[in-house]
Amino acid sequence: NPGSFPTRSTSAPPRMTSPQHTADSRQQTAHTISVCCVLGAVCVVLSAGSGCAHVPSRQSRPAEPLPAELAAYYRYPSKPADVTTELVRERPRFTESLVRFPLSVPAGLEPTEPVVEFEWFESKQPGRRPAIVFNPILGGDYPLERGICRYLAARGLHVALVHRKTLKVSPEHPIDRLELLLRQTVVRMRQVVDWMEGEARVDPTRLGGFGISMGGMAGVIAAAVEPRLKAHVVALAGGPLATILVTSHDPLLAKPRRRYLEHNRMDLATFERRVRDSVKTDPLVLAPHVDPSRLFLFITLFDRTVGTPNELRLWRALGKPEATFVPLGHYTAYLSLPYLKRASLGFFRKTL
């Protein structure tokens, strides 16, 4: 979490009343109407069924090649890692360990988290097994993620739950720090893949990714830049990040946003423009480089954190891959966790 913040400013940000703003408002209204039409159609399906609407993958469009400069941007020096592994718990069908090693840093990147740390759930099923990189939500101590990891490990998949600090904006840092944190997330995740590839009980040809919320957005980015990951489950994710940061009603994002604007005496439109200009590690930007046939999305219809319009926008940008729509919000989606576990396991067994 961000540290201490200055007191509330008495000056209000200027209102935008320009013709451009009026045009933007009309465009947003039209977009909202189209989203409502989509949601209405889906809700009809939901009311006639069991509560979830499953949409199979459309005809896949090919993934665009990743530009050479972007591939180089996420590259890092290859060097032997000084790995420490600590056994945490022994269970009948899997073991839990904590793995740490130094982050290999690309030139020009000053890491805020110089140590890679993840929980390793190793299945006891015989032979070389598939392995999943799990990217967690924005905050918390990972109880939700651990439950999913244990479920998958008990059924034959190894899982690496990657630890990460927050990605919130904070008044004492410039906006372009967000890009540093996102790039660091990608580099860290790729080095976890390096580690998994070298494990004797991992099948390196059957690697995948799983992400929820902010972790789901990181999963889409990973799908674009890390070809060794062959299948991805992406839950409650959207894009672009600038729009999510500006429109989210969740206090986890709204409070740091308000404090940043007050501290820097900045209006919302300027904030959004600066985030858009500085962040290139964005799921919506990288979506054309993802193969939709390797994705399974889990989308909520009443999300006020990421925003359902942003979830739908990302789904379309990804080529409308296989998805399940549920009539829940970002946090009430927890009620559908049993379904998410079963559906994700089925997807990984089908694709890996």
Short mmCIF file of C-alpha atoms in Angstrom, two decimals:
data_model
loop_
_atom_site.label_atom_id
_atom_site.label_comp_id
_atom_site.label_asym_id
_atom_site.label_seq_id
_atom_site.Cartn_x
_atom_site.Cartn_y
_atom_site.Cartn_z
CA ASN A 1 0.00 0.00 0.00
CA PRO A 2 1.13 3.60 -0.55
CA GLY A 3 2.62 5.36 2.44
CA SER A 4 1.33 8.52 4.09
CA PHE A 5 -0.51 10.98 1.89
CA PRO A 6 -1.01 14.76 2.09
CA THR A 7 -4.29 16.18 3.38
CA ARG A 8 -7.18 16.87 1.05
CA SER A 9 -6.76 19.93 -1.16
CA THR A 10 -9.49 22.57 -1.22
CA SER A 11 -9.00 23.26 -4.91
CA ALA A 12 -11.19 21.27 -7.28
CA PRO A 13 -9.97 20.07 -10.69
CA PRO A 14 -11.33 22.11 -13.59
CA ARG A 15 -14.37 20.80 -15.39
CA MET A 16 -14.02 19.93 -19.07
CA THR A 17 -16.60 21.77 -21.12
CA SER A 18 -14.91 21.86 -24.52
CA PRO A 19 -16.59 20.67 -27.74
CA GLN A 20 -14.16 17.74 -27.72
CA HIS A 21 -15.41 16.76 -24.27
CA THR A 22 -19.03 16.96 -25.49
CA ALA A 23 -18.18 14.69 -28.42
CA ASP A 24 -16.37 12.28 -26.11
CA SER A 25 -19.41 12.20 -23.81
CA ARG A 26 -21.70 11.36 -26.71
CA GLN A 27 -19.33 8.62 -27.84
CA GLN A 28 -19.22 7.21 -24.30
CA THR A 29 -23.04 7.28 -24.14
CA ALA A 30 -23.27 5.36 -27.40
CA HIS A 31 -20.73 2.84 -26.12
CA THR A 32 -22.71 2.42 -22.87
CA ILE A 33 -25.91 1.76 -24.83
CA SER A 34 -24.17 -0.91 -26.94
CA VAL A 35 -22.75 -2.54 -23.80
CA CYS A 36 -26.22 -2.58 -22.21
CA CYS A 37 -27.60 -4.30 -25.30
CA VAL A 38 -24.91 -7.00 -25.03
CA LEU A 39 -25.57 -7.43 -21.31
CA GLY A 40 -29.30 -7.60 -21.88
CA ALA A 41 -28.92 -10.36 -24.46
CA VAL A 42 -26.61 -12.33 -22.21
CA CYS A 43 -28.92 -11.92 -19.21
CA VAL A 44 -31.76 -13.45 -21.24
CA VAL A 45 -29.59 -16.51 -21.76
CA LEU A 46 -28.67 -16.57 -18.09
CA SER A 47 -32.27 -16.37 -16.92
CA ALA A 48 -33.12 -19.40 -19.04
CA GLY A 49 -30.16 -21.46 -17.86
CA SER A 50 -28.18 -22.24 -14.78
CA GLY A 51 -26.74 -18.77 -14.13
CA CYS A 52 -23.66 -18.90 -16.43
CA ALA A 53 -23.52 -18.26 -20.16
CA HIS A 54 -20.69 -20.12 -21.88
CA VAL A 55 -19.55 -18.81 -25.25
CA PRO A 56 -17.27 -21.09 -27.28
CA SER A 57 -14.32 -19.67 -29.15
CA ARG A 58 -15.14 -17.90 -32.41
CA GLN A 59 -13.19 -18.62 -35.56
CA SER A 60 -9.64 -17.90 -34.44
CA ARG A 61 -7.77 -14.99 -35.95
CA PRO A 62 -4.00 -15.42 -36.15
CA ALA A 63 -1.84 -13.69 -33.56
CA GLU A 64 0.21 -10.83 -34.94
CA PRO A 65 3.99 -11.30 -34.52
CA LEU A 66 5.46 -9.42 -31.58
CA PRO A 67 7.61 -6.54 -32.90
CA ALA A 68 11.33 -7.06 -32.36
CA GLU A 69 11.65 -3.94 -30.21
CA LEU A 70 8.92 -5.17 -27.86
CA ALA A 71 10.47 -8.63 -27.60
CA ALA A 72 13.79 -6.98 -26.71
CA TYR A 73 12.06 -4.75 -24.13
CA TYR A 74 11.06 -7.79 -22.05
CA ARG A 75 14.37 -9.62 -22.48
CA TYR A 76 16.80 -10.03 -19.57
CA PRO A 77 20.30 -11.42 -19.01
CA SER A 78 20.40 -15.21 -18.76
CA LYS A 79 22.47 -16.27 -15.77
CA PRO A 80 22.47 -19.10 -13.19
CA ALA A 81 20.11 -18.33 -10.32
CA ASP A 82 21.05 -18.81 -6.68
CA VAL A 83 17.83 -20.61 -5.74
CA THR A 84 16.65 -21.34 -2.20
CA THR A 85 13.72 -23.73 -1.65
CA GLU A 86 11.95 -24.13 1.68
CA LEU A 87 9.43 -26.93 2.26
CA VAL A 88 6.33 -25.40 3.80
CA ARG A 89 3.80 -28.24 3.95
CA GLU A 90 3.50 -31.88 2.95
CA ARG A 91 0.07 -33.00 1.79
CA PRO A 92 -1.19 -36.38 0.59
CA ARG A 93 -1.41 -35.37 -3.09
CA PHE A 94 1.09 -32.48 -3.35
CA THR A 95 3.76 -30.53 -1.51
CA GLU A 96 4.00 -26.80 -0.88
CA SER A 97 7.34 -24.98 -0.95
CA LEU A 98 8.59 -21.38 -1.00
CA VAL A 99 11.12 -20.63 -3.75
CA ARG A 100 13.34 -17.54 -3.96
CA PHE A 101 16.10 -16.33 -6.26
CA PRO A 102 17.53 -12.93 -7.38
CA LEU A 103 15.76 -11.18 -10.24
CA SER A 104 17.90 -10.94 -13.38
CA VAL A 105 17.50 -7.29 -14.32
CA PRO A 106 17.44 -5.93 -17.90
CA ALA A 107 19.54 -2.88 -18.70
CA GLY A 108 17.78 0.30 -17.66
CA LEU A 109 15.38 -1.35 -15.21
CA GLU A 110 15.76 -0.44 -11.54
CA PRO A 111 13.69 -3.10 -9.77
CA THR A 112 11.52 -2.34 -6.77
CA GLU A 113 11.45 -6.07 -5.95
CA PRO A 114 14.94 -7.51 -6.58
CA VAL A 115 14.02 -11.02 -5.40
CA VAL A 116 11.70 -13.41 -7.25
CA GLU A 117 9.50 -15.24 -4.74
CA PHE A 118 6.77 -17.78 -5.38
CA GLU A 119 4.93 -20.65 -3.76
CA TRP A 120 5.43 -23.96 -5.53
CA PHE A 121 2.59 -26.50 -5.39
CA GLU A 122 4.09 -29.74 -6.71
CA SER A 123 1.72 -32.57 -7.64
CA LYS A 124 2.65 -36.06 -6.49
CA GLN A 125 1.18 -37.70 -9.57
CA PRO A 126 3.89 -39.70 -11.37
CA GLY A 127 5.82 -38.58 -14.44
CA ARG A 128 6.45 -35.15 -15.87
CA ARG A 129 3.38 -33.00 -15.32
CA PRO A 130 2.04 -29.74 -16.80
CA ALA A 131 2.87 -26.58 -14.82
CA ILE A 132 0.97 -23.31 -14.39
CA VAL A 133 2.22 -19.81 -13.53
CA PHE A 134 -0.40 -18.18 -11.30
CA ASN A 135 -0.59 -14.35 -11.21
CA PRO A 136 -2.50 -13.07 -8.15
CA ILE A 137 -4.97 -10.25 -7.62
CA LEU A 138 -3.90 -6.68 -6.82
CA GLY A 139 -3.74 -6.96 -3.03
CA GLY A 140 -4.12 -9.39 -0.17
CA ASP A 141 -2.38 -12.48 1.18
CA TYR A 142 -3.45 -14.91 -1.59
CA PRO A 143 -6.02 -17.11 0.24
CA LEU A 144 -8.22 -17.29 -2.88
CA GLU A 145 -5.28 -18.10 -5.13
CA ARG A 146 -3.91 -20.77 -2.79
CA GLY A 147 -7.26 -22.55 -2.85
CA ILE A 148 -7.19 -22.72 -6.64
CA CYS A 149 -3.51 -23.78 -6.68
CA ARG A 150 -4.20 -26.62 -4.25
CA TYR A 151 -7.20 -27.72 -6.29
CA LEU A 152 -5.11 -27.94 -9.47
CA ALA A 153 -2.09 -29.54 -7.76
CA ALA A 154 -4.26 -32.25 -6.21
CA ARG A 155 -5.40 -33.11 -9.75
CA GLY A 156 -2.01 -33.42 -11.41
CA LEU A 157 -0.85 -29.88 -12.29
CA HIS A 158 2.16 -28.17 -10.72
CA VAL A 159 1.47 -24.51 -9.90
CA ALA A 160 3.76 -21.53 -9.15
CA LEU A 161 1.94 -18.76 -7.26
CA VAL A 162 4.05 -15.67 -7.95
CA HIS A 163 4.31 -13.08 -5.17
CA ARG A 164 4.07 -9.43 -6.08
CA LYS A 165 3.65 -6.11 -4.31
CA THR A 166 0.95 -3.65 -5.23
CA LEU A 167 0.70 -1.85 -8.58
CA LYS A 168 -1.27 1.14 -7.31
CA VAL A 169 -0.49 4.72 -8.19
CA SER A 170 0.96 6.75 -5.32
CA PRO A 171 1.39 10.54 -4.96
CA GLU A 172 5.12 10.39 -4.25
CA HIS A 173 5.95 8.62 -7.53
CA PRO A 174 5.57 9.77 -11.15
CA ILE A 175 2.98 8.05 -13.33
CA ASP A 176 5.63 6.38 -15.49
CA ARG A 177 6.56 4.26 -12.46
CA LEU A 178 3.52 2.15 -13.36
CA GLU A 179 5.27 1.03 -16.53
CA LEU A 180 8.37 0.08 -14.53
CA LEU A 181 6.25 -2.07 -12.20
CA LEU A 182 4.43 -3.74 -15.09
CA ARG A 183 7.64 -4.48 -16.99
CA GLN A 184 9.13 -5.88 -13.79
CA THR A 185 6.06 -8.12 -13.41
CA VAL A 186 6.60 -9.56 -16.91
CA VAL A 187 10.33 -10.12 -16.41
CA ARG A 188 9.73 -11.80 -13.04
CA MET A 189 7.07 -14.07 -14.50
CA ARG A 190 9.33 -15.12 -17.39
CA GLN A 191 12.08 -16.06 -14.96
CA VAL A 192 9.62 -18.26 -13.05
CA VAL A 193 9.00 -20.00 -16.38
CA ASP A 194 12.78 -20.43 -16.74
CA TRP A 195 12.86 -22.12 -13.34
CA MET A 196 9.91 -24.40 -14.13
CA GLU A 197 11.51 -25.49 -17.39
CA GLY A 198 14.51 -26.79 -15.48
CA GLU A 199 12.52 -28.84 -12.98
CA ALA A 200 12.80 -32.60 -13.53
CA ARG A 201 9.11 -33.27 -12.85
CA VAL A 202 7.80 -30.51 -15.15
CA ASP A 203 6.93 -31.17 -18.78
CA PRO A 204 8.36 -28.02 -20.45
CA THR A 205 6.09 -28.45 -23.47
CA ARG A 206 2.94 -28.19 -21.31
CA LEU A 207 3.13 -24.84 -19.52
CA GLY A 208 0.25 -22.44 -18.93
CA GLY A 209 -0.88 -19.34 -17.08
CA PHE A 210 -3.71 -18.42 -14.70
CA GLY A 211 -4.55 -14.90 -13.55
CA ILE A 212 -7.35 -13.13 -11.69
CA SER A 213 -8.13 -9.40 -11.90
CA MET A 214 -4.76 -7.57 -12.15
CA GLY A 215 -3.18 -11.01 -12.40
CA GLY A 216 -5.45 -11.75 -15.36
CA MET A 217 -4.24 -8.63 -17.13
CA ALA A 218 -0.67 -9.73 -16.46
CA GLY A 219 -1.69 -13.12 -17.88
CA VAL A 220 -2.80 -11.54 -21.16
CA ILE A 221 0.52 -9.69 -21.36
CA ALA A 222 2.34 -12.97 -20.68
CA ALA A 223 0.36 -14.66 -23.44
CA ALA A 224 1.67 -12.03 -25.85
CA VAL A 225 5.35 -12.01 -24.86
CA GLU A 226 6.06 -15.50 -23.46
CA PRO A 227 5.64 -18.20 -26.15
CA ARG A 228 6.47 -21.07 -23.77
CA LEU A 229 3.10 -20.61 -22.05
CA LYS A 230 0.63 -22.50 -24.25
CA ALA A 231 -2.73 -21.99 -22.47
CA HIS A 232 -4.18 -19.21 -20.30
CA VAL A 233 -7.13 -18.80 -17.95
CA VAL A 234 -7.94 -15.09 -17.53
CA ALA A 235 -10.56 -14.07 -14.95
CA LEU A 236 -12.05 -10.62 -14.22
CA ALA A 237 -9.53 -8.80 -16.44
CA GLY A 238 -10.04 -5.79 -18.69
CA GLY A 239 -8.33 -2.99 -20.51
CA PRO A 240 -6.98 -0.47 -21.13
CA LEU A 241 -5.35 0.14 -17.77
CA ALA A 242 -5.76 3.91 -18.04
CA THR A 243 -9.54 3.61 -18.34
CA ILE A 244 -9.72 1.13 -15.45
CA LEU A 245 -7.71 3.44 -13.19
CA VAL A 246 -9.94 6.41 -14.07
CA THR A 247 -13.37 4.74 -13.92
CA SER A 248 -13.04 2.14 -11.14
CA HIS A 249 -15.44 2.54 -8.19
CA ASP A 250 -13.38 0.21 -6.01
CA PRO A 251 -11.79 2.05 -3.04
CA LEU A 252 -8.65 -0.04 -3.62
CA LEU A 253 -8.13 1.99 -6.80
CA ALA A 254 -10.31 5.06 -6.25
CA LYS A 255 -8.64 6.27 -3.02
CA PRO A 256 -5.05 6.22 -4.37
CA ARG A 257 -6.35 7.88 -7.54
CA ARG A 258 -8.02 10.69 -5.57
CA ARG A 259 -4.93 11.23 -3.42
CA TYR A 260 -2.69 11.32 -6.50
CA LEU A 261 -4.91 13.94 -8.19
CA GLU A 262 -5.06 16.10 -5.06
CA HIS A 263 -1.35 15.90 -4.37
CA ASN A 264 -0.40 16.75 -7.96
CA ARG A 265 -3.29 19.20 -8.56
CA MET A 266 -4.21 17.26 -11.66
CA ASP A 267 -7.59 16.76 -13.33
CA LEU A 268 -8.87 13.31 -14.29
CA ALA A 269 -8.51 13.80 -18.04
CA THR A 270 -4.84 14.74 -17.70
CA PHE A 271 -4.25 11.77 -15.42
CA GLU A 272 -5.81 9.37 -17.93
CA ARG A 273 -3.84 10.85 -20.82
CA ARG A 274 -0.55 10.56 -18.95
CA VAL A 275 -1.20 6.95 -17.97
CA ARG A 276 -2.11 6.13 -21.56
CA ASP A 277 1.04 7.80 -22.87
CA SER A 278 3.44 6.18 -20.38
CA VAL A 279 2.10 2.62 -20.09
CA LYS A 280 2.87 0.33 -23.01
CA THR A 281 2.73 -2.92 -21.01
CA ASP A 282 -1.04 -2.94 -21.34
CA PRO A 283 -3.28 -5.96 -22.05
CA LEU A 284 -5.34 -4.11 -24.65
CA VAL A 285 -2.24 -2.90 -26.49
CA LEU A 286 -0.72 -6.39 -26.56
CA ALA A 287 -3.99 -8.27 -27.25
CA PRO A 288 -3.43 -8.52 -31.06
CA HIS A 289 -0.30 -10.60 -30.36
CA VAL A 290 -2.27 -13.29 -28.47
CA ASP A 291 -3.68 -16.46 -30.05
CA PRO A 292 -7.37 -16.55 -28.95
CA SER A 293 -7.56 -20.34 -29.31
CA ARG A 294 -5.25 -20.65 -26.27
CA LEU A 295 -7.47 -18.54 -23.97
CA PHE A 296 -10.38 -19.08 -21.61
CA LEU A 297 -11.91 -15.89 -20.15
CA PHE A 298 -14.17 -15.54 -17.12
CA ILE A 299 -16.23 -12.32 -17.33
CA THR A 300 -18.57 -10.76 -14.75
CA LEU A 301 -21.57 -8.73 -15.88
CA PHE A 302 -21.79 -6.32 -12.93
CA ASP A 303 -18.15 -5.46 -12.28
CA ARG A 304 -17.52 -2.03 -10.74
CA THR A 305 -13.82 -2.62 -10.05
CA VAL A 306 -12.35 -3.43 -13.45
CA GLY A 307 -15.62 -2.49 -15.14
CA THR A 308 -17.70 -4.82 -17.28
CA PRO A 309 -17.29 -2.58 -20.39
CA ASN A 310 -13.52 -2.92 -19.97
CA GLU A 311 -13.78 -6.71 -19.60
CA LEU A 312 -15.84 -6.88 -22.80
CA ARG A 313 -13.43 -4.54 -24.59
CA LEU A 314 -10.52 -6.85 -23.79
CA TRP A 315 -12.50 -9.95 -24.82
CA ARG A 316 -13.21 -8.38 -28.22
CA ALA A 317 -9.61 -7.23 -28.67
CA LEU A 318 -8.47 -10.80 -27.99
CA GLY A 319 -10.62 -12.09 -30.85
CA LYS A 320 -13.62 -13.22 -28.70
CA PRO A 321 -11.99 -16.36 -27.26
CA GLU A 322 -13.86 -19.00 -25.27
CA ALA A 323 -15.52 -17.31 -22.30
CA THR A 324 -18.02 -17.74 -19.50
CA PHE A 325 -20.22 -14.80 -18.48
CA VAL A 326 -21.67 -14.73 -14.95
CA PRO A 327 -24.27 -12.29 -13.51
CA LEU A 328 -22.06 -11.23 -10.61
CA GLY A 329 -19.69 -8.45 -9.60
CA HIS A 330 -15.94 -8.39 -9.08
CA TYR A 331 -16.11 -9.58 -5.47
CA THR A 332 -19.35 -11.57 -5.57
CA ALA A 333 -17.72 -13.63 -8.35
CA TYR A 334 -16.30 -15.59 -5.41
CA LEU A 335 -19.67 -17.39 -5.35
CA SER A 336 -18.81 -18.96 -8.71
CA LEU A 337 -15.39 -20.21 -7.55
CA PRO A 338 -16.33 -23.92 -7.70
CA TYR A 339 -17.31 -23.49 -11.34
CA LEU A 340 -14.13 -21.52 -12.14
CA LYS A 341 -11.98 -24.29 -10.64
CA ARG A 342 -13.70 -27.07 -12.60
CA ALA A 343 -13.83 -25.14 -15.87
CA SER A 344 -10.17 -24.09 -15.62
CA LEU A 345 -9.03 -27.64 -14.91
CA GLY A 346 -11.01 -28.86 -17.91
CA PHE A 347 -9.51 -26.17 -20.12
CA PHE A 348 -5.94 -27.01 -19.10
CA ARG A 349 -6.51 -30.72 -19.60
CA LYS A 350 -7.88 -29.98 -23.06
CA THR A 351 -5.14 -27.61 -24.19
CA LEU A 352 -1.97 -28.83 -22.43
#
